[in-house]
mmCIF file with all atom_site columns, C-alpha atoms in Angstrom:
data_model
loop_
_atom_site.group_PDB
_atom_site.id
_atom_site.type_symbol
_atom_site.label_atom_id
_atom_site.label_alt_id
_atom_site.label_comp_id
_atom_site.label_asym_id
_atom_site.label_entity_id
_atom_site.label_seq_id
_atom_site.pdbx_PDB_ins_code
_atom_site.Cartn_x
_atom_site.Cartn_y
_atom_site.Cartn_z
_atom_site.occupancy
_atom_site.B_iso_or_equiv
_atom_site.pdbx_formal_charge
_atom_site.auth_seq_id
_atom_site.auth_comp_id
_atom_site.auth_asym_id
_atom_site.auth_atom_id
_atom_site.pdbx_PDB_model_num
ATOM 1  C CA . UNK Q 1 1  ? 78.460  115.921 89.361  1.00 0.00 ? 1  UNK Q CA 1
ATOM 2  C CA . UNK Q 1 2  ? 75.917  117.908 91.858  1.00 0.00 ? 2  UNK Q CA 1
ATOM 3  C CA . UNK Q 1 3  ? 77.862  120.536 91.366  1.00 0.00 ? 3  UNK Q CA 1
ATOM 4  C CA . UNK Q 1 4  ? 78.129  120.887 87.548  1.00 0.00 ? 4  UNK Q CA 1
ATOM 5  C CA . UNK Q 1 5  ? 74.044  119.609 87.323  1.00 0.00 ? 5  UNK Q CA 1
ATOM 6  C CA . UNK Q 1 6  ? 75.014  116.714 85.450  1.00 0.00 ? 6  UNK Q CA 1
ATOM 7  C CA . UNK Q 1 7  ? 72.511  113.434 86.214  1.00 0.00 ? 7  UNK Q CA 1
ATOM 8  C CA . UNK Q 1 8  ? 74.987  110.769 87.368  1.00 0.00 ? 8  UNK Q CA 1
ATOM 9  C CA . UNK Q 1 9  ? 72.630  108.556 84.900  1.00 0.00 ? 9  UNK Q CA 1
ATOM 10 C CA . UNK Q 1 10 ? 74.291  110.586 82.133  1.00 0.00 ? 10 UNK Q CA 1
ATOM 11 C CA . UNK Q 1 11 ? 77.607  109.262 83.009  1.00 0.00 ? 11 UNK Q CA 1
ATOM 12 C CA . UNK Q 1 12 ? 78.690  105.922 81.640  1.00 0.00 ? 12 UNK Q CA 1
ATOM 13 C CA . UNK Q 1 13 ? 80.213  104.547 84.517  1.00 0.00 ? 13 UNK Q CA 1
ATOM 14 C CA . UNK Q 1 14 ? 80.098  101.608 86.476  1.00 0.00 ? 14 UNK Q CA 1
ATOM 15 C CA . UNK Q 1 15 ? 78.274  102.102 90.684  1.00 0.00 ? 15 UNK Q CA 1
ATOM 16 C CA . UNK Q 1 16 ? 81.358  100.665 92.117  1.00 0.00 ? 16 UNK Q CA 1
ATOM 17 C CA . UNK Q 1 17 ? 84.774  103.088 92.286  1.00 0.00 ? 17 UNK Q CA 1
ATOM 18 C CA . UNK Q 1 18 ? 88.227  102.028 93.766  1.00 0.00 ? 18 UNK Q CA 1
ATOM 19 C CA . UNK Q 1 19 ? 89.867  104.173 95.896  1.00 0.00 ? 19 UNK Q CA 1
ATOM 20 C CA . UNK Q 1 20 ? 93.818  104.217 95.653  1.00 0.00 ? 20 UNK Q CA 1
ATOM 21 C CA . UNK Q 1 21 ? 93.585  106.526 99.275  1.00 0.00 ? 21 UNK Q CA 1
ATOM 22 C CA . UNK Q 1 22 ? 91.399  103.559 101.047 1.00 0.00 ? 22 UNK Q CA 1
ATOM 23 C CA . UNK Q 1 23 ? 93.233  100.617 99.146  1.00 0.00 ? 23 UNK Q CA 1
ATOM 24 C CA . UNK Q 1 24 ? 96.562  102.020 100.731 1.00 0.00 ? 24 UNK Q CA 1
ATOM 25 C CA . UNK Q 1 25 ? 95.302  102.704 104.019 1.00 0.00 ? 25 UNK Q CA 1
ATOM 26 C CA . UNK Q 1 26 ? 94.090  99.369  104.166 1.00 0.00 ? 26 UNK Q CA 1
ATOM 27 C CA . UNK Q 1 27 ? 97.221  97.733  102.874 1.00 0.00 ? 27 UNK Q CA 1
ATOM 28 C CA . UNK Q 1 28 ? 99.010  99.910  105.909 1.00 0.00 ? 28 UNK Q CA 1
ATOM 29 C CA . UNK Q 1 29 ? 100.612 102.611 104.695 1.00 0.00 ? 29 UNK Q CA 1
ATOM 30 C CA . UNK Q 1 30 ? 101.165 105.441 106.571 1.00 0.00 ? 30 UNK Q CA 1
ATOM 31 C CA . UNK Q 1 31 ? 100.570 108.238 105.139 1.00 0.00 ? 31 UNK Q CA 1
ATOM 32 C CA . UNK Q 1 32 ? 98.467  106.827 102.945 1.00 0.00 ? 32 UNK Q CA 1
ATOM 33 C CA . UNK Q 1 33 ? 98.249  110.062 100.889 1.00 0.00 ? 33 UNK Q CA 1
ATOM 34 C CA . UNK Q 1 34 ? 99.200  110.374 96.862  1.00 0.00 ? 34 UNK Q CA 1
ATOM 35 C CA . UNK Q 1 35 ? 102.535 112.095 97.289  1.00 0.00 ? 35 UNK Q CA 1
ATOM 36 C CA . UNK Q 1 36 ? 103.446 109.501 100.089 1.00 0.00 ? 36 UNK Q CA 1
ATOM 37 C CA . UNK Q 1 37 ? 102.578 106.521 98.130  1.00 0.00 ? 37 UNK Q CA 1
ATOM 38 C CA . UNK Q 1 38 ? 104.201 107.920 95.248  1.00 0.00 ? 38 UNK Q CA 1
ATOM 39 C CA . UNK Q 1 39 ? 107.956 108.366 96.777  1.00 0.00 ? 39 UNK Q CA 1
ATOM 40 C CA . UNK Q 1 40 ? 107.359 104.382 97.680  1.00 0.00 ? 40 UNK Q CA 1
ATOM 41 C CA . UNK Q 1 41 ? 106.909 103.451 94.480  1.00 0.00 ? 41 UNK Q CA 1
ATOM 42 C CA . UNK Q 1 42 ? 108.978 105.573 92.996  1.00 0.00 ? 42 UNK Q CA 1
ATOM 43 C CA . UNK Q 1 43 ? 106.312 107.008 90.725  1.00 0.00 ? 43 UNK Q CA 1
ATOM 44 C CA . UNK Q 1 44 ? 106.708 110.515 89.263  1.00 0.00 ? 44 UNK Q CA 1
ATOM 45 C CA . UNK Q 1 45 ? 104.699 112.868 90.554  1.00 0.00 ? 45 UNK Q CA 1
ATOM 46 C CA . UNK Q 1 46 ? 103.617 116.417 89.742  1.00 0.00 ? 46 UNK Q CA 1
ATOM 47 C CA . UNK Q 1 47 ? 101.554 116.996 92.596  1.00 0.00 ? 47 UNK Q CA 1
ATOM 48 C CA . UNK Q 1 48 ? 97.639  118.480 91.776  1.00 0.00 ? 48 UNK Q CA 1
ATOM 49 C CA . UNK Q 1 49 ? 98.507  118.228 88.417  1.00 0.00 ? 49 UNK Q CA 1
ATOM 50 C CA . UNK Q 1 50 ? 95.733  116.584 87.323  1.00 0.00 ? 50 UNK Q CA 1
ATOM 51 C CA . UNK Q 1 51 ? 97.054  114.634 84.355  1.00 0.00 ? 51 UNK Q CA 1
ATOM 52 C CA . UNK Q 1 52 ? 100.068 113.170 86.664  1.00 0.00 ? 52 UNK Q CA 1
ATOM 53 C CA . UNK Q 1 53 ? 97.868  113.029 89.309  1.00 0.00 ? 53 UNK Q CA 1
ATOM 54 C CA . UNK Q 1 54 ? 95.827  110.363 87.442  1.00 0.00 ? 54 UNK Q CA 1
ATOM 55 C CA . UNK Q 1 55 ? 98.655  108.610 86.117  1.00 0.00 ? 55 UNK Q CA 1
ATOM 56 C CA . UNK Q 1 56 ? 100.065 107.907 89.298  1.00 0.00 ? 56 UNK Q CA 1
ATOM 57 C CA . UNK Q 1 57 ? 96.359  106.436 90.913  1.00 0.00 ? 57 UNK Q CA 1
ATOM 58 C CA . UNK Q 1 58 ? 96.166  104.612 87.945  1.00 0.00 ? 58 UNK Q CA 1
ATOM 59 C CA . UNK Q 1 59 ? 100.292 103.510 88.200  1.00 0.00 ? 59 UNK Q CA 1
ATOM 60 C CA . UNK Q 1 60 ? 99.597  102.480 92.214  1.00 0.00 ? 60 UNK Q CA 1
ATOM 61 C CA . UNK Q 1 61 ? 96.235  100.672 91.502  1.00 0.00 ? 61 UNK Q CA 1
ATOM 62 C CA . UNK Q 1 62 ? 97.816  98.336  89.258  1.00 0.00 ? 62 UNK Q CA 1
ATOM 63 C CA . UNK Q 1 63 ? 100.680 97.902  91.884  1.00 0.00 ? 63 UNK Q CA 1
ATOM 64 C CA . UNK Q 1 64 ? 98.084  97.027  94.851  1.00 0.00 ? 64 UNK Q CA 1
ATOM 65 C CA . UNK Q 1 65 ? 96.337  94.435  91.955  1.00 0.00 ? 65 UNK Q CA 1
ATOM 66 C CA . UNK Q 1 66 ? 99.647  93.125  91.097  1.00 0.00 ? 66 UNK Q CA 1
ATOM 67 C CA . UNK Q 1 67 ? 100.696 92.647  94.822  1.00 0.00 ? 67 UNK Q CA 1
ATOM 68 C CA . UNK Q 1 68 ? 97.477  90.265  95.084  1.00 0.00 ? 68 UNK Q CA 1
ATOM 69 C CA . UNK Q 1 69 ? 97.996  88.249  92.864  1.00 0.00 ? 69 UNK Q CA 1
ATOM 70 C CA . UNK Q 1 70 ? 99.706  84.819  93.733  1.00 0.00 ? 70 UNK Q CA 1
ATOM 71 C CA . UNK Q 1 71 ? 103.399 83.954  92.356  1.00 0.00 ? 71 UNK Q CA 1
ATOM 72 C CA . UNK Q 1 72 ? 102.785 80.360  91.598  1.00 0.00 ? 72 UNK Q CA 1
#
């Protein structure tokens, strides 16, 4: 936002992101990378295409939330 002078107070958004890189790292993949993740999951991709790009974060976050959650 530095970049584009925009006040992060301007921005309604919560203080506390999710990262799909660090939640996949953690979670042991290796690479832990987008495109990696991706062929896993079977989740099309159009690499640094921005729209797809967000699709698929927002496709593998709900996998990793899904994965925690218990059966029974």
């Amino acid at each position: 936002m530095k970049d584009y002078n925009i006040p992060q107070s301007d921005l309604i958004m919560k203080d506390r992101w999710e990262c799909t890189l660090k939640i996949y790292r953690k979670k042991g993949y290796k690479p832990a990378k987008l495109d990696a993740c991706c062929k896993v999951h079977n989740i099309a991709l159009k690499h640094h295409d921005a729209l797809s790009d967000a699709r698929a974060c927002g496709k593998l976050f709900l996998i990793a939330q899904f994965e925690r959650l218990p059966l029974f």
